[in-house]
Short mmCIF file of C-alpha atoms in Angstrom, two decimals:
data_model
loop_
_atom_site.label_atom_id
_atom_site.label_comp_id
_atom_site.label_asym_id
_atom_site.label_seq_id
_atom_site.Cartn_x
_atom_site.Cartn_y
_atom_site.Cartn_z
CA MET A 1 8.57 18.63 -10.80
CA GLU A 2 6.51 21.55 -8.74
CA VAL A 3 7.48 23.04 -5.49
CA VAL A 4 4.52 24.72 -3.37
CA LYS A 5 5.49 26.62 -0.85
CA ASN A 6 3.50 28.75 2.50
CA HIS A 7 6.38 30.53 4.20
CA ALA A 8 5.46 32.13 7.82
CA ALA A 9 6.24 35.73 6.92
CA SER A 10 5.14 36.99 10.20
CA ARG A 11 7.00 34.94 12.36
CA ARG A 12 9.74 35.98 10.29
CA LEU A 13 8.76 39.99 10.97
CA ALA A 14 8.38 39.30 14.79
CA LEU A 15 12.27 37.78 14.66
CA LEU A 16 13.50 40.70 13.14
CA ALA A 17 11.73 43.05 15.51
CA ALA A 18 13.10 40.93 18.57
CA THR A 19 15.51 42.01 20.95
CA SER A 20 19.22 41.04 20.36
CA VAL A 21 18.82 38.49 23.16
CA LEU A 22 16.49 37.01 21.58
CA GLY A 23 18.29 37.46 18.10
CA LEU A 24 21.02 35.45 19.81
CA ALA A 25 18.76 32.74 20.73
CA PHE A 26 17.52 32.42 17.39
CA ALA A 27 21.11 32.18 16.07
CA GLY A 28 21.90 29.56 18.47
CA ALA A 29 18.77 27.67 17.55
CA ALA A 30 19.56 27.74 13.85
CA GLN A 31 23.21 26.16 14.52
CA ALA A 32 21.38 23.37 16.02
CA GLN A 33 19.58 22.58 12.76
CA SER A 34 22.72 20.81 11.92
CA LEU A 35 20.25 17.46 12.82
CA LEU A 36 17.86 16.97 10.17
CA THR A 37 15.38 14.77 11.25
CA VAL A 38 13.40 12.28 8.40
CA GLY A 39 9.66 10.74 8.83
CA THR A 40 9.23 7.12 8.18
CA THR A 41 6.04 4.77 8.99
CA THR A 42 8.03 1.10 9.13
CA ASP A 43 11.79 -0.11 10.28
CA VAL A 44 14.29 -1.41 8.12
CA VAL A 45 13.85 -4.87 7.59
CA ASN A 46 17.47 -5.54 5.84
CA PHE A 47 20.34 -3.53 6.74
CA ASN A 48 22.25 -5.63 3.63
CA PRO A 49 21.46 -3.29 0.49
CA LEU A 50 22.35 -6.20 -1.71
CA VAL A 51 19.43 -8.34 0.30
CA GLY A 52 17.18 -5.57 1.41
CA ASN A 53 13.90 -5.02 -0.53
CA SER A 54 11.48 -2.57 1.46
CA LYS A 55 11.76 1.13 0.66
CA THR A 56 12.92 1.98 4.23
CA ASP A 57 15.49 -0.41 3.67
CA THR A 58 16.54 1.72 0.45
CA TRP A 59 16.00 4.91 1.74
CA VAL A 60 18.25 4.17 4.58
CA THR A 61 21.18 1.87 2.83
CA ASN A 62 20.83 4.59 -0.08
CA LEU A 63 22.93 7.16 1.81
CA MET A 64 25.91 5.05 2.20
CA TYR A 65 25.95 2.83 -0.71
CA PRO A 66 26.15 5.00 -3.66
CA ARG A 67 24.93 3.66 -7.54
CA LEU A 68 26.73 4.13 -10.85
CA MET A 69 24.14 6.42 -12.23
CA GLN A 70 21.32 8.53 -11.36
CA MET A 71 17.44 8.76 -12.97
CA HIS A 72 15.40 11.46 -14.24
CA ASP A 73 12.24 11.96 -14.60
CA ASP A 74 11.54 10.60 -18.32
CA GLY A 75 13.44 6.97 -17.00
CA THR A 76 16.82 8.37 -18.62
CA THR A 77 20.12 7.46 -16.32
CA SER A 78 23.12 9.86 -16.41
CA ALA A 79 26.55 10.51 -14.66
CA LEU A 80 27.02 9.70 -10.94
CA VAL A 81 29.83 7.34 -9.38
CA ALA A 82 30.43 6.36 -12.97
CA THR A 83 32.10 9.08 -15.50
CA ASP A 84 31.56 7.11 -19.24
CA TRP A 85 30.20 3.77 -20.13
CA GLY A 86 29.85 1.77 -23.24
CA TYR A 87 29.49 -1.36 -25.58
CA SER A 88 32.25 -2.64 -28.17
CA GLU A 89 31.37 -3.02 -31.59
CA ASP A 90 29.99 -6.94 -31.65
CA GLY A 91 27.95 -5.71 -28.02
CA LEU A 92 29.72 -8.43 -25.90
CA THR A 93 31.71 -6.15 -23.65
CA ALA A 94 30.52 -3.49 -21.76
CA TRP A 95 32.31 -1.36 -19.60
CA PHE A 96 31.93 1.52 -16.86
CA GLU A 97 34.61 4.48 -16.03
CA ILE A 98 34.25 5.60 -12.45
CA ARG A 99 35.45 9.00 -10.34
CA GLY A 100 39.21 8.25 -8.96
CA ASP A 101 38.16 10.93 -6.25
CA MET A 102 35.67 8.75 -3.91
CA THR A 103 36.63 6.95 -0.94
CA TRP A 104 34.65 4.55 2.15
CA SER A 105 34.58 6.33 5.32
CA ASP A 106 37.48 4.60 6.71
CA GLY A 107 39.53 6.00 4.47
CA THR A 108 39.47 2.97 1.79
CA PRO A 109 39.32 4.31 -1.68
CA LEU A 110 36.27 2.97 -3.82
CA THR A 111 37.73 1.19 -6.81
CA ALA A 112 36.14 -0.50 -9.95
CA ALA A 113 37.29 -3.87 -7.99
CA ASP A 114 34.36 -2.80 -5.25
CA ILE A 115 32.30 -3.22 -8.28
CA ALA A 116 33.35 -5.98 -9.83
CA TYR A 117 32.98 -7.40 -6.05
CA THR A 118 29.27 -6.44 -6.01
CA VAL A 119 28.22 -7.94 -9.24
CA THR A 120 30.02 -11.22 -8.78
CA VAL A 121 28.41 -11.93 -5.22
CA VAL A 122 25.12 -10.60 -6.96
CA LYS A 123 25.20 -13.58 -9.68
CA ALA A 124 26.55 -15.70 -7.36
CA GLU A 125 24.55 -15.74 -4.73
CA SER A 126 20.87 -14.63 -6.69
CA LEU A 127 20.69 -11.63 -4.66
CA GLY A 128 17.54 -10.12 -5.41
CA ASN A 129 16.26 -8.34 -8.41
CA LEU A 130 19.36 -7.70 -10.23
CA ALA A 131 20.86 -11.15 -10.08
CA ALA A 132 18.16 -11.83 -12.83
CA LYS A 133 19.60 -9.14 -15.01
CA LEU A 134 23.08 -10.79 -14.71
CA GLY A 135 21.87 -14.20 -16.27
CA GLY A 136 23.93 -13.46 -19.65
CA MET A 137 27.00 -11.78 -18.28
CA GLU A 138 29.26 -14.47 -18.25
CA ALA A 139 32.35 -12.39 -16.46
CA VAL A 140 33.46 -9.02 -15.10
CA ASN A 141 36.81 -7.94 -14.19
CA ALA A 142 38.41 -4.57 -12.73
CA VAL A 143 40.77 -3.48 -15.42
CA SER A 144 42.20 -0.93 -13.21
CA ASP A 145 40.98 1.60 -10.21
CA THR A 146 38.72 3.43 -12.64
CA ARG A 147 37.52 0.85 -15.09
CA VAL A 148 35.42 -1.81 -14.73
CA GLU A 149 34.71 -4.49 -18.12
CA PHE A 150 31.76 -6.87 -18.04
CA THR A 151 31.80 -10.07 -20.94
CA LEU A 152 28.37 -10.60 -22.23
CA ARG A 153 26.49 -13.65 -23.98
CA SER A 154 24.60 -12.05 -26.00
CA PRO A 155 23.84 -8.09 -26.50
CA ASP A 156 21.95 -6.06 -23.99
CA ALA A 157 21.11 -2.81 -25.03
CA ILE A 158 19.94 -1.72 -21.30
CA PHE A 159 22.38 -3.72 -19.42
CA LEU A 160 24.77 -1.04 -18.42
CA ASP A 161 21.89 1.19 -17.44
CA TYR A 162 19.67 -1.40 -15.33
CA ILE A 163 23.28 -2.05 -13.50
CA GLY A 164 24.63 1.96 -13.37
CA PHE A 165 20.89 2.44 -11.87
CA TRP A 166 19.53 -0.49 -9.60
CA MET A 167 23.40 -1.89 -8.14
CA PRO A 168 24.45 -0.39 -5.11
CA ILE A 169 28.30 -0.48 -4.30
CA VAL A 170 29.26 -2.49 -1.46
CA PRO A 171 32.37 -2.29 0.04
CA SER A 172 34.56 -5.36 -1.07
CA HIS A 173 36.82 -5.02 2.23
CA VAL A 174 33.90 -5.20 4.59
CA PHE A 175 31.52 -7.47 2.97
CA PRO A 176 32.25 -11.58 3.13
CA GLU A 177 33.78 -13.14 0.25
CA THR A 178 31.09 -15.61 0.47
CA GLY A 179 27.56 -15.60 2.32
CA VAL A 180 27.08 -12.80 1.60
CA LYS A 181 23.01 -13.30 1.27
CA ASP A 182 23.28 -13.46 5.19
CA PHE A 183 25.39 -11.16 6.13
CA ALA A 184 23.47 -8.42 8.23
CA ASN A 185 25.57 -5.48 8.17
CA ASP A 186 23.82 -4.37 11.13
CA ALA A 187 26.85 -2.24 12.81
CA ASN A 188 30.17 -0.96 11.93
CA TRP A 189 29.08 0.57 8.72
CA VAL A 190 31.29 1.77 6.02
CA SER A 191 29.78 4.56 3.92
CA ALA A 192 30.66 6.01 0.61
CA GLY A 193 27.49 7.63 0.68
CA PRO A 194 27.04 11.21 2.18
CA PHE A 195 26.25 9.90 5.83
CA VAL A 196 27.33 6.19 8.07
CA MET A 197 25.04 5.16 10.36
CA THR A 198 26.21 5.20 13.69
CA GLY A 199 23.27 3.43 15.34
CA PHE A 200 19.75 2.67 15.62
CA GLU A 201 16.66 1.87 17.76
CA ARG A 202 13.60 -0.09 16.30
CA GLY A 203 10.59 1.08 16.30
CA GLN A 204 12.30 4.81 17.05
CA ARG A 205 15.03 5.85 15.07
CA TYR A 206 18.15 5.44 12.86
CA SER A 207 20.76 7.60 13.23
CA PHE A 208 24.06 8.95 10.80
CA VAL A 209 26.33 11.45 10.91
CA LYS A 210 27.97 12.67 7.63
CA VAL A 211 30.59 11.84 6.23
CA GLU A 212 33.73 14.13 5.38
CA ASN A 213 34.40 13.49 1.65
CA TYR A 214 30.97 13.05 -0.67
CA PRO A 215 32.26 14.78 -4.21
CA LEU A 216 29.05 14.01 -5.83
CA VAL A 217 27.62 17.43 -4.51
CA GLU A 218 29.23 20.84 -5.03
CA ASN A 219 29.86 21.41 -1.16
CA GLY A 220 31.87 18.19 -0.90
CA SER A 221 29.91 16.96 2.12
CA ALA A 222 26.86 17.27 3.61
CA HIS A 223 25.68 20.46 4.77
CA VAL A 224 24.00 18.82 8.13
CA ASP A 225 26.13 17.30 10.86
CA GLU A 226 23.74 14.58 12.22
CA LEU A 227 20.87 13.03 10.20
CA GLU A 228 17.95 10.99 11.70
CA TYR A 229 15.25 8.75 10.49
CA ARG A 230 12.08 8.50 13.09
CA VAL A 231 9.52 5.87 12.86
CA PHE A 232 5.85 6.94 13.11
CA PRO A 233 3.07 4.88 13.64
CA ASP A 234 1.40 6.74 10.19
CA LEU A 235 1.51 9.52 8.43
CA ASN A 236 -1.21 11.36 10.40
CA ALA A 237 1.24 11.43 13.11
CA GLN A 238 4.08 12.48 10.60
CA ALA A 239 1.95 15.37 9.02
CA LEU A 240 1.08 16.21 12.85
CA ALA A 241 4.75 16.07 13.93
CA LEU A 242 5.61 18.06 10.86
CA ARG A 243 3.93 20.65 11.70
CA ALA A 244 4.59 21.25 15.20
CA GLY A 245 8.17 21.35 14.19
CA GLU A 246 9.33 18.18 15.66
CA LEU A 247 9.99 16.64 11.99
CA ASP A 248 11.99 18.26 9.23
CA VAL A 249 11.03 15.87 6.32
CA ILE A 250 8.53 13.46 5.50
CA ALA A 251 9.82 10.52 3.59
CA ASN A 252 6.52 8.24 2.38
CA PRO A 253 4.37 10.10 -0.20
CA ILE A 254 1.79 12.42 1.09
CA PRO A 255 -1.87 11.18 0.37
CA PRO A 256 -3.96 13.60 -1.31
CA ALA A 257 -6.28 14.22 1.66
CA ILE A 258 -3.16 15.03 4.34
CA GLY A 259 -1.72 17.19 1.56
CA ARG A 260 -4.28 19.59 0.85
CA THR A 261 -3.76 20.44 4.61
CA LEU A 262 -0.27 20.46 4.67
CA ALA A 263 -0.48 23.00 1.24
CA THR A 264 -1.89 25.34 3.90
CA ALA A 265 0.35 25.61 6.97
CA PRO A 266 3.07 27.91 7.22
CA GLY A 267 6.12 27.04 6.79
CA ILE A 268 5.59 23.87 5.02
CA SER A 269 6.01 22.92 1.57
CA LEU A 270 5.00 20.48 -1.12
CA VAL A 271 7.05 19.12 -3.65
CA GLU A 272 5.50 17.28 -6.52
CA VAL A 273 7.59 14.47 -8.29
CA PRO A 274 6.26 11.92 -10.97
CA SER A 275 6.25 8.09 -10.54
CA LEU A 276 7.82 6.09 -13.09
CA GLY A 277 6.11 3.02 -11.89
CA TRP A 278 2.54 2.53 -11.58
CA ALA A 279 -0.16 1.04 -9.65
CA HIS A 280 -2.10 -2.15 -10.18
CA LEU A 281 -4.51 -4.89 -9.02
CA GLN A 282 -2.53 -8.35 -9.24
CA TYR A 283 -4.54 -11.32 -9.63
CA ASN A 284 -2.61 -14.30 -8.28
CA LEU A 285 -3.39 -17.27 -11.34
CA SER A 286 -2.71 -20.24 -8.65
CA ARG A 287 -5.90 -19.66 -7.07
CA ASP A 288 -9.31 -21.20 -8.02
CA MET A 289 -11.06 -19.19 -10.86
CA LEU A 290 -8.47 -16.48 -10.95
CA ASP A 291 -6.82 -18.72 -13.38
CA GLU A 292 -9.83 -18.44 -15.94
CA LEU A 293 -9.21 -15.72 -18.02
CA ALA A 294 -13.39 -14.87 -18.00
CA VAL A 295 -12.50 -14.42 -13.93
CA ARG A 296 -10.03 -11.83 -14.49
CA GLN A 297 -11.50 -9.90 -17.33
CA ALA A 298 -14.43 -9.36 -15.52
CA LEU A 299 -12.86 -8.07 -12.74
CA ALA A 300 -10.57 -5.89 -14.94
CA HIS A 301 -13.77 -4.36 -16.32
CA ALA A 302 -15.73 -3.69 -13.12
CA VAL A 303 -12.68 -1.16 -11.65
CA ASP A 304 -13.98 2.12 -11.77
CA TYR A 305 -10.84 3.64 -13.19
CA ASP A 306 -11.95 7.27 -13.34
CA ALA A 307 -13.06 7.69 -9.81
CA ILE A 308 -10.05 5.98 -8.60
CA ARG A 309 -8.05 8.77 -9.85
CA ALA A 310 -10.67 11.40 -9.40
CA ILE A 311 -11.76 10.77 -5.80
CA ALA A 312 -8.90 8.76 -4.32
CA LEU A 313 -5.96 10.63 -6.10
CA GLN A 314 -7.52 13.81 -6.32
CA GLY A 315 -6.79 14.60 -9.66
CA LEU A 316 -2.60 13.14 -9.12
CA GLY A 317 -3.16 9.70 -10.86
CA THR A 318 -3.02 9.17 -14.65
CA SER A 319 -4.06 6.22 -16.95
CA THR A 320 -1.53 4.04 -18.02
CA ASN A 321 -4.21 2.80 -20.84
CA SER A 322 -4.13 -0.54 -18.58
CA SER A 323 -0.47 -0.79 -20.16
CA VAL A 324 2.46 -2.00 -17.80
CA ILE A 325 4.58 0.37 -19.80
CA SER A 326 4.07 4.12 -17.88
CA PRO A 327 3.22 6.58 -20.81
CA ALA A 328 5.65 8.41 -18.41
CA LEU A 329 8.97 6.84 -20.25
CA ALA A 330 8.76 9.17 -23.56
CA PHE A 331 10.50 6.49 -25.17
CA TRP A 332 8.78 3.19 -24.69
CA ALA A 333 5.27 3.97 -24.26
CA ASP A 334 3.32 2.72 -26.34
CA PRO A 335 0.61 5.22 -27.74
CA ASP A 336 -1.87 2.01 -28.98
CA ALA A 337 -2.84 1.22 -25.84
CA GLN A 338 -6.17 1.51 -24.24
CA GLU A 339 -7.57 1.21 -20.81
CA TYR A 340 -10.54 -1.47 -20.16
CA ALA A 341 -13.89 -0.37 -19.94
CA PHE A 342 -15.15 0.07 -16.81
CA ASP A 343 -18.37 -1.54 -17.70
CA PRO A 344 -20.34 -4.03 -14.29
CA ALA A 345 -22.86 -5.02 -16.87
CA LEU A 346 -20.23 -6.72 -19.51
CA SER A 347 -18.60 -8.31 -16.47
CA ARG A 348 -21.92 -9.70 -15.59
CA GLN A 349 -22.13 -11.20 -19.01
CA ILE A 350 -18.98 -12.79 -19.45
CA LEU A 351 -19.20 -14.23 -15.67
CA GLU A 352 -22.95 -16.22 -16.91
CA ASP A 353 -21.10 -17.49 -20.16
CA ALA A 354 -19.02 -18.33 -18.29
CA GLY A 355 -21.28 -20.58 -16.89
CA TYR A 356 -21.57 -18.62 -13.27
CA THR A 357 -24.34 -18.61 -11.37
CA ASP A 358 -26.10 -16.21 -8.40
CA ALA A 359 -28.33 -19.69 -7.16
CA ASN A 360 -29.44 -17.47 -3.73
CA GLY A 361 -30.32 -14.19 -5.39
CA ASP A 362 -28.07 -12.28 -3.00
CA GLY A 363 -26.73 -10.07 -6.07
CA PHE A 364 -22.60 -12.09 -6.12
CA TYR A 365 -21.95 -15.29 -7.99
CA ASP A 366 -21.40 -18.35 -6.46
CA GLY A 367 -18.36 -18.78 -4.77
CA LEU A 368 -16.80 -15.32 -6.31
CA THR A 369 -15.02 -14.31 -2.85
CA PHE A 370 -11.56 -12.69 -3.39
CA SER A 371 -9.56 -10.97 -0.28
CA VAL A 372 -7.38 -7.78 -1.72
CA ILE A 373 -3.98 -7.36 0.83
CA TYR A 374 -2.77 -4.23 0.71
CA ASP A 375 -0.53 -1.51 2.99
CA GLN A 376 -2.98 -0.09 5.34
CA ALA A 377 -0.50 2.94 5.71
CA ALA A 378 -0.35 3.93 2.15
CA GLY A 379 -3.76 6.35 2.41
CA GLU A 380 -4.11 6.55 -1.69
CA VAL A 381 -4.35 2.48 -2.18
CA ALA A 382 -6.47 2.32 1.20
CA ASN A 383 -8.88 4.75 -0.54
CA TRP A 384 -9.08 3.13 -3.79
CA VAL A 385 -9.10 -0.62 -2.73
CA GLN A 386 -12.72 0.31 -1.14
CA ILE A 387 -13.65 1.69 -4.75
CA VAL A 388 -12.90 -1.33 -6.38
CA LYS A 389 -14.70 -3.17 -3.09
CA ASP A 390 -17.79 -1.08 -4.19
CA SER A 391 -17.54 -1.32 -8.35
CA SER A 392 -16.79 -4.89 -7.99
CA ALA A 393 -20.10 -5.58 -6.08
CA GLU A 394 -22.01 -3.76 -9.26
CA ALA A 395 -20.65 -6.79 -11.26
CA GLY A 396 -21.72 -9.52 -8.56
CA ILE A 397 -17.96 -9.87 -7.49
CA ARG A 398 -17.48 -9.53 -3.69
CA ILE A 399 -14.53 -8.21 -2.58
CA GLU A 400 -12.97 -8.68 1.20
CA LEU A 401 -10.54 -6.05 2.15
CA SER A 402 -7.48 -6.96 4.34
CA GLY A 403 -5.29 -3.94 4.97
CA MET A 404 -2.04 -4.90 7.02
CA GLU A 405 1.32 -3.50 8.47
CA ARG A 406 3.70 -2.84 5.51
CA ASN A 407 6.49 -5.63 5.93
CA THR A 408 3.74 -8.41 6.97
CA TYR A 409 2.16 -7.20 3.20
CA LEU A 410 5.16 -7.43 1.63
CA GLN A 411 6.01 -10.74 2.76
CA ARG A 412 2.47 -12.27 2.31
CA ALA A 413 3.48 -10.82 -1.68
CA ARG A 414 6.81 -12.80 -1.46
CA ASP A 415 4.90 -15.99 -0.18
CA ARG A 416 2.29 -15.33 -3.09
CA ASP A 417 -0.22 -15.62 0.11
CA PHE A 418 -3.33 -13.54 -1.65
CA ASP A 419 -5.49 -13.53 -3.71
CA LEU A 420 -5.56 -9.85 -5.39
CA TYR A 421 -2.61 -8.17 -4.36
CA ALA A 422 -3.13 -3.86 -4.22
CA GLY A 423 0.46 -2.02 -4.46
CA SER A 424 2.99 -0.10 -6.55
CA TRP A 425 6.15 -0.37 -8.29
CA GLY A 426 8.15 2.65 -7.63
CA VAL A 427 10.41 2.68 -10.44
CA MET A 428 9.89 0.66 -13.80
CA GLU A 429 12.18 2.53 -16.10
CA ALA A 430 13.11 0.12 -18.85
CA PRO A 431 11.01 -2.81 -19.85
CA PRO A 432 13.85 -4.97 -21.25
CA SER A 433 14.90 -4.92 -17.19
CA TYR A 434 11.54 -5.35 -15.96
CA MET A 435 9.28 -7.15 -17.88
CA PRO A 436 10.88 -10.32 -17.06
CA LEU A 437 11.08 -9.85 -13.34
CA ILE A 438 7.41 -9.73 -13.51
CA PHE A 439 6.24 -12.22 -16.56
CA ARG A 440 8.61 -14.95 -16.38
CA ALA A 441 7.64 -17.91 -14.61
CA ASN A 442 10.62 -17.66 -12.30
CA GLY A 443 10.48 -13.47 -12.29
CA ASN A 444 11.34 -12.71 -8.69
CA ILE A 445 8.48 -10.21 -8.42
CA ASN A 446 6.35 -12.89 -10.58
CA TYR A 447 3.82 -12.24 -7.62
CA GLY A 448 0.89 -13.10 -10.23
CA ASN A 449 2.45 -16.91 -10.81
CA ILE A 450 2.32 -16.51 -14.17
CA ASN A 451 3.73 -19.16 -16.36
CA ASP A 452 3.01 -18.62 -20.12
CA PRO A 453 5.27 -20.35 -23.24
CA VAL A 454 3.85 -17.39 -25.24
CA ILE A 455 5.20 -14.66 -23.26
CA GLU A 456 8.36 -16.70 -22.22
CA GLU A 457 9.08 -16.79 -26.00
CA MET A 458 8.89 -13.00 -26.50
CA LEU A 459 10.77 -12.55 -23.46
CA ASP A 460 13.35 -14.11 -25.23
CA ARG A 461 13.64 -11.82 -28.18
CA LEU A 462 13.36 -8.75 -25.69
CA VAL A 463 16.30 -9.40 -23.75
CA THR A 464 18.22 -10.22 -26.47
CA ALA A 465 17.51 -7.41 -28.99
CA PRO A 466 20.72 -5.38 -29.82
CA THR A 467 19.21 -1.87 -29.33
CA PRO A 468 16.51 -0.20 -27.40
CA ASP A 469 15.05 0.55 -31.12
CA ALA A 470 14.59 -2.91 -31.74
CA ALA A 471 13.87 -3.99 -27.88
CA ARG A 472 10.49 -1.26 -28.20
CA PRO A 473 8.35 -3.12 -30.83
CA ILE A 474 8.85 -6.59 -28.85
CA ALA A 475 8.02 -4.48 -25.59
CA HIS A 476 4.31 -2.99 -26.89
CA GLU A 477 3.75 -6.93 -28.16
CA ILE A 478 4.52 -8.12 -24.97
CA ALA A 479 2.34 -5.52 -22.62
CA ARG A 480 -0.62 -5.80 -25.48
CA TYR A 481 -0.30 -9.45 -25.04
CA ALA A 482 -0.35 -9.24 -21.16
CA ALA A 483 -3.19 -6.72 -21.25
CA GLU A 484 -5.27 -8.98 -23.10
CA ASN A 485 -4.49 -11.84 -20.79
CA VAL A 486 -5.34 -9.86 -17.58
CA TYR A 487 -1.90 -10.51 -16.10
CA ASP A 488 -1.65 -7.57 -14.40
CA ASN A 489 -4.40 -4.52 -13.87
CA VAL A 490 -2.53 -1.20 -14.10
CA LEU A 491 -4.65 1.46 -12.75
CA TYR A 492 -2.27 4.28 -13.03
CA TYR A 493 0.80 6.13 -12.48
CA GLN A 494 1.04 8.88 -10.12
CA THR A 495 1.97 12.16 -9.10
CA PHE A 496 4.22 11.86 -5.56
CA GLN A 497 3.89 14.84 -2.91
CA PHE A 498 6.36 15.29 -0.10
CA ALA A 499 6.49 17.63 2.27
CA TYR A 500 9.55 19.19 4.24
CA ASN A 501 9.73 22.48 6.50
CA SER A 502 10.77 24.62 4.50
CA ASP A 503 11.08 27.82 6.99
CA ASN A 504 14.21 25.82 8.09
CA TRP A 505 15.33 24.30 5.62
CA GLU A 506 16.41 24.59 1.66
CA GLY A 507 18.03 23.16 -1.19
CA VAL A 508 16.00 19.84 -1.92
CA VAL A 509 17.06 17.80 -5.13
CA PRO A 510 13.82 16.10 -6.13
CA GLN A 511 14.00 12.90 -8.08
CA PRO A 512 11.23 10.67 -9.32
CA SER A 513 9.35 8.27 -7.84
CA ASP A 514 8.82 7.22 -4.03
CA LEU A 515 12.28 5.72 -3.88
CA LEU A 516 14.17 8.83 -4.57
CA SER A 517 12.15 11.98 -3.98
CA ILE A 518 13.44 14.59 -1.93
CA ILE A 519 15.22 11.76 0.14
CA ASN A 520 17.46 10.56 -2.40
CA PRO A 521 21.03 10.76 -1.35
CA LEU A 522 21.93 14.04 -3.42
CA SER A 523 19.13 15.64 -1.84
CA LEU A 524 19.86 14.93 1.86
CA ALA A 525 23.45 16.23 1.07
CA SER A 526 22.38 19.65 -0.32
CA ILE A 527 19.75 20.51 2.38
CA LYS A 528 20.89 23.30 4.27
CA PRO A 529 19.60 25.28 7.29
CA VAL A 530 17.82 28.50 5.86
CA ASN A 531 20.11 31.71 6.76
#
């Protein structure tokens, strides 16, 4: 991870030369920096961390509901609330040992019973993507305040890693015994994170105060007294506020064009973190013509991948070789994966061989018009969908762009209401965890409506592999089969840039992906005023 700094040295010299009265004024201003402001472009949709799905939902609830493990740049995990974990010799029992010094903000101890409760309600009510991973779990028991055990139907080599990173722990004494899916959790919050929410105004702000006991950081609690997420209309507005000193941290990834302007701005630092997910074009197989392999192949060969990475990403994107396994995952990566070739002539040949014609001679094949939905606030995506539109036109395929507000876009994706979906996944760290979600017929994020018995059989073998070493070749088999059938067109994995005011703040703790970056709980608890 790289940090690029541009400090305003001249302003500091001026402060040092100021009168004692000005010095006192500066000291007072520094003391007032116990309020840290973080910018986002969208409101929270759901305050319930077991239901919420948007990035802002995750950023906000992460500050109150901790996880057992943390994630590193190569997709591996390490201890956070958990101190130790493992499996029985037959692989049918899994367990976590947790810290004994954590409490909820109302003074109630955080114990293994909270973990057992969280797992139980997620499975019982099929909450979110996590529920799919719990299908192979038969029982969970808190055998002591600091130990929780899981009984599995069959060995699952990455069960603990997945639960450890993806599951937020919620307070069993606050959340209901049943009906958790409908629990709004929009008032009277209780937190075991570094901050607890005190209130919010939609479209404006989400306010927090620090909790006194957060032993996951060296200080034992956050350095700042208050934190506020502020909602901005777009990233340009955030960048202007950051430069004007009206905002301290930008939570959203910085597009390359804005990054270039911030890189030379006094007092602002850019932090680069790797993505553990990837950007992609998802084809909806339930739509006419997109259910034809020839059409999906033609679309895949009509994308100028190099132009997207060089122009839209300004060199901050790296090829995944058209694989759903990112090369950033050193253990899982497939060295033999190859990227689709950009070849509009080949696309035209494929379509003509499949019987498509251009009867009116307008340069586009009859009927091959598709709409692509995307988040209009995601600057780099808005740039590369235009490249896709232009390069597809060379292949005789008409693409219509449909940018929309993020929460509307996410709902359209969940409803499978699109032809093509342009977007990205934040963290795809272990294929046995995410491949069933994106490829099974009933997968929670199978936005492409894939329904293929061949891939289902492969997935059955993948999720029951006893060790990661046994799972890896099966994951490669699935990724290659998906690429051959163009079930997803993965374009790149990205190096993200994030910005903060480094004249006033220091101590950021970068973590991979745009879900964590510099606004993960450990980072926001560690940030402190300069001097």
